[in-house]
């Protein structure tokens, strides 16, 4: 079942008339005979909108009980049972009452589209997810109901419903939007001229970007000119903080400034697996970037700015979006920060945007994780406190307070040992305990300046001191190692969650998975190798990066998968702790490879099924369509040879004419079958040369009655670069199709015009036309639309025409004829010498 089409009326602000425009379109379609129903329309008691509902069939709403009240929502099941051609669904961003089938109305619309129902809907510009922050800053109102931008971008048609701020405020003042008691408050708050002007600009810019995208697609399909510059790739650096949502929405708006922009969010974690990010916040930001049409990446790197720049250059990014640092002013003494470093080292090819946000300058609200290796600066500090601290303390006690007592001296030395343990871990604390005990013995335990201890109580005190120092150091070191293990397990669980989600749902291909492996472990290349037996050579099933390994022996890291497959990485040797996660990646890579091969087999099976379908259709054609002219020829010949009847000259001429027409028809049918066979086997070899259309088109009209076609081929039309024979056959088939479907007495029109570096030939008929969903299907082999009589052909004419046109680097597609009918547009390349001259203005037929 073909998917339905989605048309959206996009409003610049509430009250501009998008629901009224939607209902007007519904009345127009009903008058044309389209089966159109109102699935859900909110008229908000606006008289003019309510009147537009008259004459339209409305599907009863579903009543839902919630918190003691009764609410109504669209009854999706009722609409599916009714199965109209077109359904009207108002307010696409609406949140459904709990208890509904889906949480959001746009999800209801997706279900209707999947069922083949065309949907016409409405949404305001302020409800787009990426514009939430901007609309709030303009109007002071946070929109709680939003719709992902991708849902609106996927619409087949988007029509802007616009109105000047002054006109909209007049409508408000006249009571056409809100009740009179709410008008003054609305005009002085949300509907201020400045707000409406800003919202209007947002809507115009958003729709202009969509127009650019459609125009680029059209120019590419019709080869009007060269493709425009490469699209913007925007990398968003995430820290896991709350500001990430603001950065993602701002990046999405930047990407929309140019057609085809791409947003890639990247979170960089350190190689020890520790992170200060909130897993819950990162999960929310991953969902947000996917809703905005972007991708999420997790990269490992100890140097955050360098890792971010390497990632950006690796994906050919053009812009980097970062948030203003959350550091407080005094924290800048430790360095310039990630944003300043990236901006300084980005070079001329990368633009860096530093975005302000509500969390700027408030400090890092998340706890800072401690590494398993406490860092060089902390270790050095621990050794200084543990070794130099006791010496300095000894000097201070001897010079300033020589008589504080041995117990106090030992407590002071113990505090230095604890400080060394907290800073540098076990070894600096042990060193502090040893140095401190020796200094206590030498300077403060009688007899002084010797290592002899006279009082047994002092011996016990020093032993206790050393024991406490060692115990404290051990506890601190154990806590650091446990923290490292817990954080590493959390990082591993995030990776395994990715595998269980994306890969097992079939959302990741083999190359994507290998790229994720390479990014996660910071490797140069990753390859999945396999072989058929123990002594068979290794072959590469898939690889990413530079210089992928060709055998497991060539790799820095290899993980076997079964007996005859291995995941091989190049770049550096990974620690043993990383191999557990790498083994999970390897196992899933094998699963993905098997899935791809099964899909390939399924595709081949589908091709065989398609071949069987064509053979069945061919048998049907031979059994009826080919036998029909043969039967006519046989009957005429039998009549002429009959000795029982004396035929007049007129009768004989009529029978001979019937034989000639049947033979011509049979020759055409067989010719189309042979042409289709040539196209499917790839044996069509065009001979391209410069040709005038006014020489080819008249020759193609030999198979239709003389007075059935009107020609309009300007003499000034440039020459085309085509195969004359193939173009003639294609035009003949298209013209014959137009003549067969034209009403009696109506001529088909064949006109030509120049457009850029192409020449378009338009074949126009005034027949019944073809709906949009069938415009591509009519070009498939053995397809005849509607109630075409069996005698007019076997459904190969248009399929052969498209094959021949594409063989000469042209295109053919169907359009609606204004006023009714179908127009076939054949576009072929212009001859080379005309391309060097200034472009001629387009010459269109009447």
PDB file of C-alpha atoms in Angstrom, residues 214 585 676 765:
ATOM      1  CA  UNK A 214      12.899  22.005  -3.370  1.00  0.00           C
ATOM      2  CA  UNK A 585      31.256  -4.880  19.017  1.00  0.00           C
ATOM      3  CA  UNK A 676      11.519  -3.995 -23.266  1.00  0.00           C
ATOM      4  CA  UNK A 765      -3.711  15.604 -23.791  1.00  0.00           C
TER       5      UNK A 765
END
